[in-house]
XYZ file of C-alpha atoms in Angstrom:
492
model
C 12.805 7.739 36.514
C 15.653 5.278 36.050
C 14.681 1.747 35.061
C 16.954 -0.848 36.641
C 17.203 -4.593 36.251
C 15.013 -7.055 38.143
C 17.248 -9.958 39.126
C 16.635 -12.669 41.720
C 13.519 -10.889 42.961
C 15.377 -7.639 43.656
C 15.740 -4.318 41.851
C 19.309 -3.299 41.147
C 20.268 0.080 42.537
C 20.623 2.930 40.074
C 24.337 3.637 39.990
C 26.668 5.424 37.618
C 26.321 2.801 34.907
C 25.317 3.738 31.386
C 21.678 4.724 30.764
C 19.807 5.745 27.638
C 16.665 7.832 27.248
C 13.211 6.398 26.584
C 11.285 8.831 24.377
C 7.596 9.172 23.609
C 7.420 8.818 19.798
C 4.297 11.000 19.715
C 5.982 14.142 21.037
C 9.634 13.460 21.872
C 9.005 13.684 25.638
C 11.622 11.950 27.799
C 9.710 9.287 29.713
C 12.506 7.524 31.571
C 16.102 6.379 31.422
C 16.882 2.713 31.045
C 19.976 0.869 32.150
C 22.286 -0.469 29.456
C 23.506 -3.643 31.075
C 26.584 -5.722 30.398
C 27.531 -9.388 30.414
C 28.065 -9.102 34.177
C 24.352 -8.482 34.774
C 23.423 -11.329 32.433
C 25.656 -13.678 34.400
C 23.983 -12.602 37.656
C 20.527 -13.158 36.185
C 21.400 -16.583 34.792
C 22.900 -17.692 38.092
C 19.720 -16.601 39.881
C 17.570 -18.393 37.306
C 19.563 -21.625 37.640
C 19.120 -21.625 41.413
C 15.437 -20.795 41.191
C 14.588 -23.317 38.500
C 15.865 -26.239 40.552
C 13.171 -25.473 43.138
C 10.537 -24.228 40.707
C 10.468 -27.493 38.752
C 9.470 -29.305 41.961
C 6.411 -27.094 42.435
C 3.369 -28.967 41.060
C 2.291 -27.523 37.720
C -1.204 -26.554 38.994
C 0.489 -24.540 41.742
C 2.764 -22.870 39.191
C -0.381 -22.045 37.266
C -1.868 -20.295 40.301
C 0.769 -17.582 39.893
C -0.360 -17.043 36.299
C -3.979 -16.729 37.388
C -2.896 -14.047 39.847
C -0.745 -12.308 37.216
C -3.742 -12.264 34.887
C -5.961 -10.850 37.624
C -3.489 -8.048 38.367
C -3.067 -7.246 34.686
C -6.844 -6.984 34.396
C -6.976 -4.710 37.417
C -4.202 -2.512 36.004
C -5.338 -2.736 32.391
C -5.921 0.965 31.782
C -2.662 1.992 33.453
C -0.697 -0.562 31.432
C -2.366 0.541 28.201
C -1.539 4.190 28.908
C 2.125 3.359 29.554
C 2.251 1.201 26.431
C 0.845 3.968 24.230
C 3.237 6.543 25.658
C 6.379 4.543 25.000
C 5.408 2.678 21.811
C 2.964 5.078 20.141
C 0.078 2.808 19.107
C -3.360 4.285 19.697
C -4.903 3.689 23.108
C -7.596 1.366 21.734
C -4.866 -0.915 20.403
C -2.933 -0.553 23.643
C -5.907 -1.846 25.593
C -6.269 -4.691 23.119
C -2.637 -5.674 23.525
C -2.869 -5.712 27.314
C -6.007 -7.835 27.000
C -4.019 -10.271 24.894
C -1.565 -10.633 27.767
C -4.448 -11.173 30.204
C -5.907 -13.831 27.921
C -2.523 -15.538 27.684
C -2.149 -15.618 31.466
C -5.462 -17.384 31.974
C -5.003 -19.681 28.989
C -1.546 -20.862 30.002
C -2.647 -21.184 33.619
C -5.111 -23.776 32.343
C -2.175 -25.763 30.982
C -1.059 -26.277 34.569
C -3.724 -28.992 34.797
C -2.978 -30.380 31.357
C 0.601 -30.326 30.018
C -0.544 -33.497 28.323
C 1.806 -36.298 27.399
C 0.876 -39.615 25.803
C 0.403 -43.186 26.912
C 0.778 -45.945 24.367
C 0.822 -49.751 24.373
C 4.178 -51.482 24.595
C 5.071 -54.254 22.181
C 6.116 -56.339 25.182
C 3.957 -57.947 27.838
C 3.826 -56.443 31.328
C 5.424 -53.223 30.181
C 4.020 -49.679 30.275
C 5.059 -46.867 27.917
C 4.416 -43.129 28.107
C 5.859 -39.758 27.239
C 5.779 -36.601 29.371
C 6.795 -32.978 28.959
C 9.864 -31.954 30.961
C 11.063 -28.364 31.447
C 14.316 -27.414 29.773
C 15.757 -25.213 32.532
C 16.697 -21.587 31.917
C 15.400 -19.794 28.834
C 16.274 -16.455 27.282
C 13.555 -14.224 25.837
C 14.295 -11.397 23.395
C 11.227 -9.308 22.554
C 10.535 -6.429 20.131
C 9.224 -2.913 20.675
C 6.039 -3.117 18.592
C 4.176 -5.502 20.930
C 6.027 -5.064 24.226
C 3.431 -6.879 26.376
C 1.685 -9.390 24.127
C 4.781 -11.051 22.702
C 6.474 -11.119 26.110
C 3.492 -12.994 27.569
C 3.424 -15.402 24.620
C 6.935 -16.420 25.622
C 7.178 -16.041 29.389
C 3.868 -17.584 30.490
C 4.339 -20.997 28.822
C 7.920 -20.997 30.113
C 6.659 -20.403 33.662
C 3.901 -23.006 33.693
C 6.204 -25.627 32.174
C 8.661 -25.255 35.076
C 11.393 -23.085 33.579
C 13.012 -19.861 34.799
C 13.718 -17.058 32.350
C 15.779 -13.989 31.555
C 13.909 -11.390 29.517
C 15.635 -8.759 27.420
C 13.018 -6.270 26.216
C 13.620 -3.821 23.389
C 15.517 -0.703 24.431
C 12.795 1.480 22.894
C 10.037 0.013 25.114
C 11.464 -1.005 28.503
C 8.696 0.536 30.603
C 6.286 -2.295 29.908
C 8.886 -4.819 31.043
C 9.364 -2.754 34.198
C 5.589 -2.808 34.799
C 5.422 -6.574 34.248
C 8.368 -7.153 36.593
C 6.490 -5.204 39.273
C 3.526 -7.526 38.744
C 5.785 -10.590 39.047
C 7.080 -9.129 42.294
C 3.593 -8.318 43.594
C 2.231 -11.834 43.047
C 5.210 -13.297 44.885
C 6.711 -15.240 42.017
C 9.718 -16.968 43.620
C 12.929 -14.925 43.247
C 14.909 -15.841 40.170
C 12.065 -17.435 38.215
C 11.536 -14.173 36.287
C 14.464 -11.856 35.590
C 14.473 -8.689 33.468
C 17.776 -7.392 32.106
C 17.730 -4.179 30.095
C 20.253 -3.430 27.396
C 21.244 -3.763 23.788
C 20.991 -6.856 21.658
C 24.687 -6.779 20.861
C 25.619 -6.772 24.554
C 22.834 -8.405 26.564
C 21.312 -10.510 23.783
C 24.656 -11.939 22.737
C 25.616 -12.706 26.332
C 22.340 -14.600 26.817
C 22.816 -16.642 23.658
C 26.405 -17.519 24.505
C 25.783 -18.407 28.150
C 26.066 -22.190 28.606
C 23.264 -22.323 31.184
C 20.683 -20.698 28.898
C 19.264 -23.655 27.006
C 16.603 -21.963 24.866
C 16.464 -18.627 23.069
C 13.098 -17.289 21.894
C 13.459 -14.273 19.629
C 10.986 -12.006 17.855
C 12.334 -9.281 15.584
C 13.741 -8.643 12.154
C 14.775 -11.449 9.825
C 18.277 -10.007 9.580
C 18.797 -10.094 13.349
C 17.009 -13.408 13.701
C 19.408 -15.013 11.236
C 22.325 -13.860 13.396
C 20.610 -15.220 16.516
C 20.124 -18.576 14.801
C 23.737 -18.673 13.643
C 25.140 -17.845 17.058
C 22.691 -20.123 18.830
C 23.560 -22.968 16.486
C 27.221 -22.691 17.359
C 26.274 -23.234 20.996
C 23.734 -25.998 20.228
C 20.823 -23.966 21.595
C 17.205 -24.557 20.823
C 16.311 -21.319 19.029
C 12.754 -20.195 18.303
C 12.455 -17.380 15.758
C 9.491 -15.227 14.775
C 10.605 -12.649 12.233
C 9.402 -10.566 9.319
C 6.431 -10.607 6.995
C 5.270 -9.256 3.643
C 1.610 -9.997 4.078
C -1.042 -9.717 1.389
C -4.782 -9.271 1.216
C -6.255 -10.928 -1.877
C -9.446 -9.259 -3.143
C -11.345 -11.329 -5.690
C -13.902 -9.968 -8.171
C -16.798 -11.373 -6.112
C -15.613 -9.852 -2.816
C -17.609 -7.540 -0.558
C -15.490 -4.479 -1.351
C -16.717 -2.443 1.608
C -15.639 -5.237 3.952
C -12.347 -5.619 2.103
C -11.576 -1.913 2.473
C -12.226 -2.099 6.216
C -9.930 -5.107 6.514
C -7.167 -3.477 4.480
C -7.253 -0.205 6.422
C -7.092 -1.963 9.783
C -4.378 -4.383 8.699
C -2.238 -1.830 6.866
C -2.429 1.238 9.078
C -3.111 -0.092 12.562
C 0.006 0.309 14.720
C 1.134 2.639 11.910
C 1.950 -0.452 9.858
C 4.523 -1.602 12.424
C 3.290 -5.167 12.717
C 4.904 -8.320 11.426
C 1.375 -9.217 10.268
C 0.642 -5.832 8.660
C -0.901 -5.832 5.193
C 1.652 -4.248 2.865
C 0.336 -5.773 -0.396
C -3.179 -5.815 -1.804
C -3.488 -8.363 -4.600
C -6.644 -7.343 -6.395
C -8.563 -8.822 -9.333
C -8.399 -6.585 -12.412
C -12.211 -6.351 -12.664
C -12.503 -4.561 -9.310
C -9.114 -2.863 -9.029
C -10.271 0.612 -10.033
C -13.282 0.533 -7.729
C -11.275 -0.785 -4.774
C -8.556 1.819 -5.365
C -11.057 4.675 -5.288
C -12.753 3.324 -2.179
C -9.418 3.031 -0.379
C -8.429 6.579 -1.305
C -11.739 7.939 -0.035
C -11.413 6.153 3.292
C -7.752 7.042 3.774
C -8.659 10.727 3.668
C -10.657 10.310 6.881
C -7.883 8.644 8.899
C -6.954 10.806 11.897
C -3.280 10.928 12.837
C -1.696 12.047 16.089
C -0.914 11.161 19.692
C -2.364 7.750 20.433
C -3.662 8.893 23.824
C -6.273 10.943 21.954
C -9.313 8.645 21.694
C -10.240 10.156 18.293
C -6.909 9.294 16.672
C -6.727 6.220 14.425
C -3.010 6.205 13.535
C -0.160 7.043 15.894
C 3.513 7.710 15.293
C 6.213 5.324 14.161
C 8.761 4.367 16.769
C 11.682 6.722 16.004
C 13.466 8.912 13.471
C 15.363 5.951 12.020
C 12.030 4.295 11.206
C 10.853 7.461 9.456
C 13.998 7.502 7.347
C 13.682 3.832 6.395
C 10.022 4.175 5.431
C 10.677 7.286 3.380
C 13.577 5.660 1.546
C 11.146 3.110 0.094
C 9.014 5.856 -1.436
C 11.919 6.833 -3.652
C 12.581 3.190 -4.462
C 8.955 2.627 -5.450
C 8.874 5.657 -7.740
C 12.146 4.679 -9.394
C 10.780 1.194 -10.035
C 7.773 2.636 -11.865
C 5.066 2.371 -9.220
C 2.507 5.185 -9.119
C 2.182 7.024 -5.801
C -1.501 7.810 -5.228
C -1.399 9.356 -1.769
C 1.006 9.885 1.119
C 4.707 9.285 0.710
C 5.899 12.010 3.080
C 6.734 12.764 6.688
C 4.027 14.659 8.590
C 5.514 17.672 10.340
C 2.765 20.280 10.657
C 1.803 21.709 14.059
C 2.048 19.267 16.960
C 2.980 16.461 14.569
C 6.392 18.090 14.168
C 7.253 17.015 17.720
C 6.820 13.317 16.935
C 7.545 10.678 14.306
C 4.590 10.657 11.939
C 4.338 9.281 8.421
C 1.430 9.798 6.054
C -0.574 6.667 5.160
C 0.714 5.761 1.708
C -0.783 3.935 -1.253
C 1.050 2.823 -4.407
C -0.652 1.421 -7.474
C 0.598 -0.173 -10.714
C 2.978 -2.246 -8.616
C 4.415 -5.453 -10.032
C 5.221 -8.415 -7.838
C 8.978 -8.252 -8.467
C 9.405 -4.636 -7.286
C 11.308 -4.121 -4.060
C 8.322 -2.390 -2.449
C 6.388 -5.611 -3.112
C 9.149 -7.879 -1.828
C 10.832 -6.200 1.143
C 9.418 -5.473 4.585
C 8.985 -1.707 4.973
C 7.437 -1.802 8.474
C 5.380 1.339 8.100
C 2.048 2.610 6.732
C 2.786 1.800 3.069
C 0.575 -0.396 0.867
C 1.083 -1.585 -2.714
C -1.755 -2.526 -5.084
C -0.910 -5.425 -7.416
C -3.328 -6.357 -10.187
C -4.034 -9.997 -11.110
C -6.487 -11.737 -13.426
C -7.207 -14.993 -11.566
C -7.118 -16.717 -8.197
C -4.202 -18.846 -9.379
C -2.183 -15.754 -10.229
C -3.121 -14.148 -6.898
C -1.856 -17.165 -4.973
C 1.344 -17.227 -7.024
C 1.972 -13.541 -6.273
C 1.202 -14.030 -2.596
C 3.646 -16.906 -2.351
C 6.356 -15.177 -4.371
C 8.113 -13.521 -1.427
C 10.677 -14.796 1.036
C 8.301 -14.422 3.977
C 5.311 -16.541 4.979
C 3.545 -15.157 8.026
C -0.018 -14.053 7.234
C -2.338 -13.853 4.247
C -5.971 -13.035 3.613
C -8.613 -13.549 0.948
C -11.884 -11.699 0.433
C -14.307 -13.777 -1.633
C -17.891 -15.026 -1.491
C -16.989 -18.155 -3.475
C -16.490 -21.126 -1.164
C -14.357 -22.859 -3.798
C -11.997 -19.880 -3.964
C -11.786 -19.847 -0.193
C -10.907 -23.510 0.187
C -8.343 -23.427 -2.613
C -6.730 -20.362 -1.073
C -6.517 -21.706 2.460
C -4.915 -24.849 1.037
C -2.442 -23.174 -1.315
C -1.376 -19.965 0.474
C 2.006 -20.801 2.015
C 1.685 -18.743 5.190
C 1.428 -19.817 8.801
C -1.809 -17.852 9.216
C -4.657 -17.479 6.702
C -7.691 -15.216 7.162
C -10.919 -15.414 5.166
C -12.965 -12.226 4.731
C -10.804 -10.484 7.334
C -7.512 -8.609 7.270
C -4.055 -10.036 7.909
C -4.099 -9.294 11.656
C -6.178 -10.598 14.527
C -4.437 -13.687 15.909
C -5.988 -15.211 19.027
C -3.845 -16.620 21.814
C -5.178 -20.200 21.745
C -3.923 -20.860 18.191
C -0.276 -21.190 17.119
C 1.347 -17.977 15.868
C 4.208 -18.041 13.401
C 5.116 -18.473 9.777
C 7.010 -20.250 7.056
C 10.115 -19.491 4.983
C 11.949 -16.342 6.106
C 9.402 -15.626 8.826
C 10.546 -18.345 11.205
C 12.288 -21.638 11.789
C 9.371 -23.956 12.460
C 8.523 -23.036 16.048
C 5.362 -21.256 17.162
C 4.407 -18.743 19.812
C 1.010 -18.925 21.503
C -1.375 -21.847 21.750
C -0.383 -25.259 23.051
C 2.342 -25.285 20.384
C 4.262 -22.717 22.462
C 4.912 -25.401 25.071
C 7.030 -27.266 22.528
C 9.595 -24.463 22.704
C 9.952 -24.649 26.487
C 9.725 -28.391 27.083
C 11.484 -31.548 26.028
C 9.741 -34.837 25.427
C 10.792 -37.570 27.832
C 9.849 -41.186 27.019
C 9.399 -43.502 29.987
C 9.199 -47.312 29.953
C 8.123 -49.259 33.041
C 8.716 -53.004 32.864
C 6.911 -54.952 35.591
C 7.508 -58.412 34.137
C 10.321 -59.217 36.559
C 12.666 -60.174 33.761
C 14.785 -58.481 31.114
C 12.763 -57.918 27.946
C 14.495 -56.662 24.831
C 12.530 -54.466 22.472
C 12.350 -55.673 18.870
C 13.955 -58.976 19.919
C 11.835 -60.636 22.610
C 8.578 -59.911 20.794
C 7.672 -63.417 19.539
């Protein structure tokens, strides 16, 4: 199967243009070939989006929302099929695949509700017989650049608020996971979304992504990916005076205090660290543990890690799937050497899994380091794989200091039964998301998602806050006094 672009409500024909293979990371199977587009296709998509948006903005917001309700209904109907496709091309276990599709369904219905809100503000004027208000106005055409680790959820976080707010969009999915974008484009087509409102252009970031950022008619760029790439997006977008929304890396920590429920903490750590094979921006890669319970927690983690099943995510008994590709395996493994050289003690894992059927895919053993100090590279840099570092501390204050001592600020967690510890932590942890007695993952679509410092640039996906990315505030003054009234002057 050849995946071609969806532009102006039509599928481009599969010609002799360049294509690249889409591989199943669990077994190396060739799933499809995806088109590697050029600036020419971006220009076509933007032109279609510009034409469509001029009409789309005139559709009442509740009517725009009706399309999202229908998209959500179709996603629900096709949930199992979508989850199966997601697991095949990305690798996460099928249970997580179903959860991710559900997140997209939830986002459709939630943002559809905004079609009858999109609240502005009314406020008194300082002048008599004058009315003042502010409303949300769509920006126009937006560009969406999404990653491979959550190919449906993150795309819906971005596209659905853009749609309901009255924008048209061009979506560049990750080259590793284009099949989910293809499936979503088919849903857009099936619900009858007006041609040009939603456009999918496959290709590389250097070609398609750059062309989107540089195009004068694309007013907003929303990007999720690595901090390194996000910095380049921000730099290029800044040159062209774009509004740029960035959601990037994380180095997330679970804090385990001496009064914690250790069994619950272990469950939270395992799910946060090894779900999606550690390939989450919210993955737990550091466990900051009080010295009085470190040894016990360490032993409990080791015991539970032995029971983790690893393999093809379509197998319902498997708990950890493959990583995305060979390059990811190499990057993850390079950090094992770094950790050892820095003096960390490797307790378990630290190697590629290549026995039997695992040899066909990209599997890495769940890995646990101990005796890690907060300044080590494995405690500072995003590894993006199933690797966790245990860092010992002697107080809550030290735990918070260690948590905050990285360049990222996405997610953090504390396990404690002490309400005072909990309230101090949620105040002082400098991350965009804080969990109490839960792991570092589990965001829900009706709250803002994003982080501080090197994780982002102040914008948020999901929740009502997502609308701020895709709308501008317009202030409106209506003077019905019948005379010229000057603000700040004619007020006496």
